């Protein structure tokens, strides 16, 4: 029993330390114009994973609203927001991260969802309540992918 | 970003350069059923939220639109037939059918004015409420569920009697507060995706959202046969689907909230023709 308890305490400590560098949604610091300068996780984003998240209807689903020529193998691209072709030449990393974390800080009243924010619309379904649309690492992955769109 | 429908000229330009030209709303298509043209476009009320009103039919693909041009091709008519059978079927303790007291044709003119205030009951009434009152109070039969096939089939049969007539719901008098509540619901952002009906159906109609061509979210065509689920869909079931897509907990079908929303959305289409039963994807 005793060793089990110790093991689980150990696991708990390990889990906490894994999270220690991850910025919680409510603790994100925004700079001028809705930018977020520092990584949410301290772990470099993976552009290949970000590319998948961009198209995934249940996660980023960015294609629902944005054209992106780099994903031309995907059949349907939405036209609600601007094309994201060359977006990395228009915005720096901090600005792009800020747009993803909380789009409303960059574009007042925008329809674009805020991907790392807890305060969303009323009546959020139980399954999604208290959760962000993307995890911190998923957001960093999408960001890494966006940075390739030059 | 562009409103394809805002001007004809813009629309034609978009047709030639647009990436999804096949899904563009048609400005030339005419909904002519059995030689009778049904108008799919109307002017919005002065001071209203929409200058131009467009039926959802105009936003569907050529193939989907074609299904509505002939009642024999229209898959919704299987259910209208079911509605007719139910209309003549004796049910409940009183030994009566709808046809003991009504002829379907008597309901011409009813669809365009619903939902409306029912003075005797002191509440707003949708067609489903009237049907269930007759079943429980006049036939001694059970209520039908709001969006189940028996109800949607009957609503389709009754709505069809008004096909081609302009929607004309009242928004003042006893329903004024309900109308305001519906309007508030329409513009309130909900769900994890944090969107309001207006984000899609007012700000972005004419635009593609992934593979879907956004319409104005009008309800003149309900109940609607959807290719997606091969059945008739009630107005409230559609509202529910849209709320779930933005990860919001839907209101109940037949709830005060959805009836208020039904009234408000109906009023946004005042002037459009009743098109029931329509076909959508």
XYZ file of C-alpha atoms in Angstrom:
431
model
C 0.000 0.000 0.000
C 2.689 2.339 1.083
C 4.781 2.088 -2.024
C 1.644 2.565 -4.138
C 0.862 5.788 -2.320
C 4.375 7.036 -2.835
C 4.232 6.096 -6.474
C 1.019 8.050 -6.976
C 2.422 11.084 -5.186
C 5.397 10.813 -7.468
C 3.093 10.700 -10.506
C 1.236 13.742 -9.234
C 4.453 15.711 -8.820
C 5.609 14.627 -12.221
C 2.311 15.726 -13.796
C 2.510 19.113 -12.095
C 6.029 19.728 -13.212
C 5.087 18.799 -16.783
C 2.448 21.519 -16.577
C 4.594 23.996 -14.746
C 5.710 25.786 -17.873
C 2.274 25.708 -19.510
C 0.407 28.991 -19.259
C -3.203 28.473 -18.109
C -5.888 30.111 -20.271
C -6.726 32.665 -17.587
C -3.077 33.599 -17.049
C -2.110 34.530 -20.593
C -0.499 37.992 -20.721
C -1.437 40.144 -23.672
C 0.752 42.905 -25.014
C -0.075 45.904 -27.162
C -2.708 45.091 -29.841
C -3.566 41.653 -28.475
C -0.144 40.083 -28.961
C 1.129 37.162 -26.868
C 4.917 37.215 -26.854
C 5.856 34.017 -25.041
C 5.133 30.418 -25.942
C 2.241 28.875 -24.017
C 4.237 25.696 -23.400
C 7.926 26.395 -23.846
C 7.959 23.438 -26.246
C 8.575 24.246 -29.906
C 5.468 23.831 -32.053
C 5.302 21.056 -34.645
C 4.251 22.460 -38.049
C 3.258 19.037 -39.422
C 0.836 18.504 -36.554
C -0.330 22.117 -36.971
C -1.110 21.509 -40.619
C -3.406 18.621 -39.670
C -5.072 20.643 -36.930
C -5.718 23.445 -39.403
C -7.915 21.161 -41.508
C -9.401 19.035 -38.716
C -13.102 19.864 -38.448
C -13.255 19.036 -34.745
C -10.157 20.997 -33.708
C -8.760 23.981 -35.594
C -11.212 23.802 -38.496
C -9.540 26.954 -39.816
C -10.487 25.884 -43.341
C -14.139 26.401 -42.462
C -13.531 30.126 -42.773
C -10.182 30.643 -44.499
C -8.738 29.874 -47.909
C -5.227 28.418 -47.674
C -3.526 27.460 -50.962
C -0.927 25.421 -49.137
C -3.710 22.942 -48.320
C -5.036 22.765 -51.866
C -5.524 18.996 -51.564
C -8.444 19.764 -49.238
C -11.541 20.258 -51.338
C -13.493 22.933 -49.507
C -12.104 26.216 -48.194
C -14.411 28.708 -46.527
C -14.566 32.407 -47.367
C -15.694 33.999 -44.109
C -12.288 35.401 -43.165
C -9.326 36.584 -45.287
C -7.124 34.126 -47.175
C -4.223 33.010 -45.015
C -1.833 32.801 -47.940
C 1.317 34.681 -46.914
C -0.053 35.409 -43.447
C 3.401 35.004 -41.839
C 4.661 37.934 -43.907
C 1.858 40.110 -42.601
C 2.110 39.288 -38.895
C 4.898 38.310 -36.530
C 4.747 35.348 -34.185
C 3.475 37.277 -31.161
C 0.612 38.763 -33.143
C -0.351 35.426 -34.687
C -0.290 33.750 -31.270
C -2.458 36.526 -29.886
C -4.990 36.146 -32.725
C -5.273 32.418 -32.045
C -5.479 32.674 -28.248
C -8.133 35.385 -28.228
C -9.131 36.703 -31.641
C -11.335 39.370 -30.025
C -8.271 41.177 -28.666
C -7.110 41.732 -32.250
C -10.411 42.084 -34.111
C -13.270 43.585 -32.180
C -16.428 41.436 -32.247
C -14.938 39.062 -34.777
C -16.737 35.860 -35.598
C -13.458 33.957 -35.409
C -13.431 31.694 -32.336
C -10.889 32.252 -29.557
C -8.961 29.027 -29.382
C -7.401 29.310 -25.932
C -9.917 31.111 -23.802
C -12.380 29.801 -21.234
C -14.927 32.577 -21.285
C -16.919 31.728 -24.401
C -20.594 32.050 -25.298
C -23.409 31.198 -22.897
C -24.869 27.678 -22.777
C -21.724 25.890 -23.856
C -22.443 22.154 -24.094
C -21.321 20.231 -21.036
C -18.799 18.266 -23.039
C -16.932 21.459 -23.963
C -17.637 23.616 -20.925
C -14.548 24.814 -19.078
C -12.360 23.612 -21.945
C -10.418 25.508 -24.553
C -10.955 24.631 -28.236
C -7.268 23.815 -28.679
C -4.800 22.727 -25.995
C -1.785 24.966 -25.411
C 0.465 22.637 -27.390
C -2.020 22.266 -30.255
C -2.140 26.059 -30.467
C 1.654 26.248 -30.621
C 1.582 23.603 -33.379
C -0.933 25.579 -35.460
C 1.200 28.673 -34.898
C 4.322 26.850 -36.100
C 2.428 25.887 -39.240
C 1.149 29.455 -39.824
C 4.730 30.676 -39.637
C 5.496 28.583 -42.733
C 2.846 30.460 -44.756
C 5.128 33.152 -46.122
C -15.650 38.296 -47.127
C -17.831 39.272 -50.042
C -21.583 39.197 -50.037
C -22.195 37.373 -53.259
C -25.782 38.401 -53.349
C -25.403 42.068 -52.603
C -25.355 43.112 -56.219
C -25.959 41.216 -59.387
C -22.780 42.597 -60.934
C -20.647 41.463 -58.024
C -22.347 38.115 -58.159
C -21.530 37.583 -61.816
C -17.916 38.532 -61.195
C -17.793 36.028 -58.369
C -19.276 33.378 -60.627
C -16.357 33.611 -62.989
C -13.576 33.896 -60.428
C -15.155 32.189 -57.421
C -13.587 28.989 -56.210
C -16.907 27.285 -55.711
C -18.917 28.636 -58.596
C -21.121 25.566 -58.714
C -22.479 26.377 -55.287
C -23.188 30.041 -55.911
C -26.768 31.114 -55.316
C -28.602 31.351 -58.519
C -29.928 34.686 -59.610
C -31.601 33.217 -62.638
C -33.167 30.030 -61.281
C -36.925 30.138 -61.074
C -38.956 27.989 -58.770
C -41.818 26.952 -61.036
C -43.844 24.050 -59.704
C -46.626 22.636 -61.881
C -46.649 25.817 -63.958
C -46.963 28.104 -60.925
C -44.018 30.330 -60.134
C -43.145 30.775 -56.487
C -41.110 33.867 -55.790
C -37.866 33.130 -53.938
C -36.838 36.729 -53.426
C -38.529 39.710 -51.791
C -37.679 43.134 -50.477
C -37.033 43.325 -46.755
C -39.153 45.542 -44.536
C -38.004 49.145 -44.368
C -35.744 49.524 -41.346
C -35.481 45.739 -41.008
C -32.221 43.812 -40.748
C -32.192 42.591 -44.369
C -32.702 44.738 -47.474
C -33.191 41.727 -49.698
C -34.766 38.456 -48.665
C -33.687 35.229 -50.311
C -35.109 31.783 -49.927
C -32.619 29.115 -48.873
C -33.520 27.361 -52.139
C -31.350 29.838 -54.089
C -28.256 28.807 -52.152
C -28.476 25.106 -52.840
C -26.811 23.233 -55.695
C -28.482 22.834 -59.086
C -29.232 19.194 -58.291
C -30.822 19.931 -54.928
C -32.847 22.814 -56.349
C -34.146 20.619 -59.153
C -35.767 18.233 -56.668
C -38.203 20.949 -55.671
C -39.385 21.755 -59.185
C -41.771 18.849 -59.455
C -43.853 17.384 -56.647
C -43.267 13.908 -58.055
C -39.504 14.341 -57.719
C -39.718 16.081 -54.366
C -38.924 13.420 -51.756
C -40.881 15.367 -49.129
C -44.127 14.360 -50.819
C -43.880 10.808 -49.501
C -44.393 12.423 -46.110
C -47.166 14.699 -47.311
C -48.938 11.485 -48.350
C -48.360 10.096 -44.865
C -49.863 13.309 -43.514
C -52.938 12.788 -45.650
C -53.373 9.237 -44.402
C -53.074 10.456 -40.809
C -55.532 13.259 -41.524
C -58.200 10.719 -42.420
C -57.350 8.212 -39.722
C -59.602 7.850 -36.694
C -57.584 8.060 -33.497
C -58.328 8.551 -29.788
C -61.304 8.003 -27.484
C -63.726 10.240 -29.414
C -63.652 8.112 -32.558
C -62.690 11.073 -34.704
C -60.162 11.912 -37.374
C -59.008 15.374 -38.406
C -61.252 14.996 -41.419
C -64.296 14.657 -39.161
C -64.022 18.392 -38.592
C -61.582 19.823 -41.190
C -60.687 19.623 -44.820
C -56.980 20.129 -45.454
C -57.811 22.927 -47.911
C -59.429 24.888 -45.050
C -55.940 25.591 -43.754
C -54.966 27.764 -46.677
C -53.573 30.991 -45.235
C -52.633 29.544 -41.852
C -48.899 28.835 -42.414
C -47.946 32.444 -43.292
C -49.291 33.863 -40.010
C -47.742 31.345 -37.607
C -46.510 31.475 -34.958
C -49.077 33.859 -33.458
C -50.743 34.772 -30.202
C -53.526 32.450 -29.027
C -55.766 34.565 -26.852
C -57.711 31.683 -25.330
C -54.544 29.902 -24.252
C -52.641 33.046 -23.325
C -49.511 31.967 -25.167
C -47.815 31.975 -28.538
C -48.914 29.130 -30.829
C -46.945 27.314 -33.491
C -48.707 24.940 -35.855
C -47.611 22.014 -33.713
C -49.517 23.474 -30.739
C -52.774 23.694 -32.704
C -52.443 20.140 -33.952
C -51.767 18.752 -30.488
C -54.666 20.705 -28.964
C -57.039 19.099 -31.448
C -55.597 15.702 -30.694
C -55.787 15.971 -26.914
C -58.860 18.165 -26.447
C -61.049 17.188 -29.406
C -60.032 13.646 -30.323
C -59.017 12.215 -26.964
C -55.721 11.149 -28.529
C -52.090 11.438 -27.411
C -49.896 14.393 -28.203
C -47.439 13.999 -31.015
C -43.770 14.797 -30.336
C -42.712 18.127 -31.803
C -40.335 16.853 -34.488
C -41.333 13.214 -34.945
C -42.532 11.989 -38.360
C -46.276 12.085 -37.619
C -46.083 15.722 -36.599
C -43.746 16.855 -39.374
C -45.877 15.033 -41.966
C -49.029 16.739 -40.729
C -47.300 20.128 -40.588
C -46.125 19.562 -44.174
C -49.641 18.740 -45.380
C -51.133 21.821 -43.694
C -48.285 24.146 -44.763
C -48.537 22.991 -48.376
C -52.042 24.475 -48.551
C -50.404 27.920 -48.341
C -47.607 27.347 -50.823
C -46.894 30.573 -52.715
C -48.544 32.875 -50.153
C -46.332 35.530 -48.550
C -45.161 35.064 -44.960
C -46.878 37.629 -42.818
C -46.401 37.126 -39.086
C -47.467 39.815 -36.638
C -44.721 41.130 -34.365
C -46.659 43.687 -32.354
C -49.492 43.632 -29.815
C -49.466 40.644 -27.466
C -46.360 39.092 -29.073
C -44.228 42.250 -28.913
C -42.229 41.015 -25.912
C -41.816 37.550 -27.385
C -40.548 39.108 -30.592
C -37.976 41.114 -28.629
C -36.883 37.996 -26.796
C -36.484 36.134 -30.099
C -34.440 38.977 -31.473
C -32.173 38.920 -28.458
C -31.664 35.175 -28.855
C -30.809 35.685 -32.525
C -28.008 38.119 -31.755
C -26.633 36.456 -28.609
C -23.365 34.582 -28.977
C -23.539 31.089 -27.590
C -21.485 27.952 -27.287
C -17.797 27.197 -27.124
C -17.421 28.620 -30.637
C -19.079 31.784 -29.366
C -21.308 32.686 -32.299
C -24.766 34.132 -32.838
C -27.237 33.182 -35.570
C -26.524 36.576 -37.086
C -22.795 35.839 -37.542
C -23.638 33.196 -40.111
C -27.060 34.076 -41.502
C -26.912 37.879 -41.536
C -23.226 38.827 -41.830
C -22.154 35.960 -44.067
C -25.011 34.701 -46.211
C -23.689 34.052 -49.696
C -20.308 32.967 -48.314
C -19.042 29.421 -48.073
C -18.386 28.008 -44.615
C -16.225 25.075 -45.586
C -18.504 23.029 -47.914
C -21.744 24.778 -46.925
C -23.143 27.744 -48.746
C -24.620 30.021 -46.092
C -28.180 31.191 -46.627
C -30.185 33.698 -44.636
C -31.528 30.886 -42.454
C -35.114 31.569 -43.509
C -37.946 29.274 -42.445
C -40.367 29.769 -45.347
C -39.539 26.287 -46.664
C -40.245 24.289 -43.511
C -40.739 21.493 -42.870
C -37.721 20.695 -44.968
C -36.672 17.376 -46.433
C -32.921 17.092 -45.928
C -30.852 14.810 -48.127
C -28.549 14.503 -45.131
C -31.062 12.618 -42.982
C -33.711 11.643 -45.553
C -36.637 12.917 -43.523
C -38.690 15.997 -42.822
C -37.072 18.410 -40.389
C -39.027 20.800 -38.209
C -38.050 24.417 -37.670
C -37.056 23.741 -34.071
C -34.952 20.707 -35.055
C -33.001 22.936 -37.432
C -32.442 25.527 -34.703
C -31.227 22.717 -32.477
C -28.770 21.517 -35.139
C -27.332 24.977 -35.638
C -26.865 25.472 -31.897
C -25.139 22.115 -31.522
C -22.769 22.955 -34.362
C -21.484 25.903 -32.396
C -21.283 23.661 -29.331
C -24.148 25.350 -27.505
C -26.748 23.500 -25.474
C -29.933 23.807 -27.545
C -33.221 24.957 -26.070
C -35.996 22.371 -26.031
C -38.128 21.817 -29.115
C -41.405 23.559 -28.386
C -39.769 25.649 -25.628
C -40.618 29.318 -25.062
C -37.143 30.218 -26.325
C -37.461 28.358 -29.617
C -40.978 29.686 -30.149
C -39.687 33.221 -29.623
C -36.852 32.514 -32.045
C -39.328 30.988 -34.517
C -41.416 34.148 -34.417
C -38.421 36.398 -34.863
C -36.885 34.346 -37.688
C -40.283 34.094 -39.417
C -40.594 37.882 -39.258
C -37.212 38.281 -40.949
C -38.807 36.521 -43.897
C -42.070 38.496 -43.968
C -42.775 38.831 -47.683
C -41.040 35.628 -48.815
C -43.321 32.925 -50.181
C -44.251 29.784 -48.317
C -42.296 27.047 -50.045
C -43.152 24.055 -47.886
C -42.206 21.291 -48.146
C -38.766 22.248 -49.416
C -35.651 20.203 -50.156
C -32.244 21.031 -48.695
C -28.958 19.182 -48.310
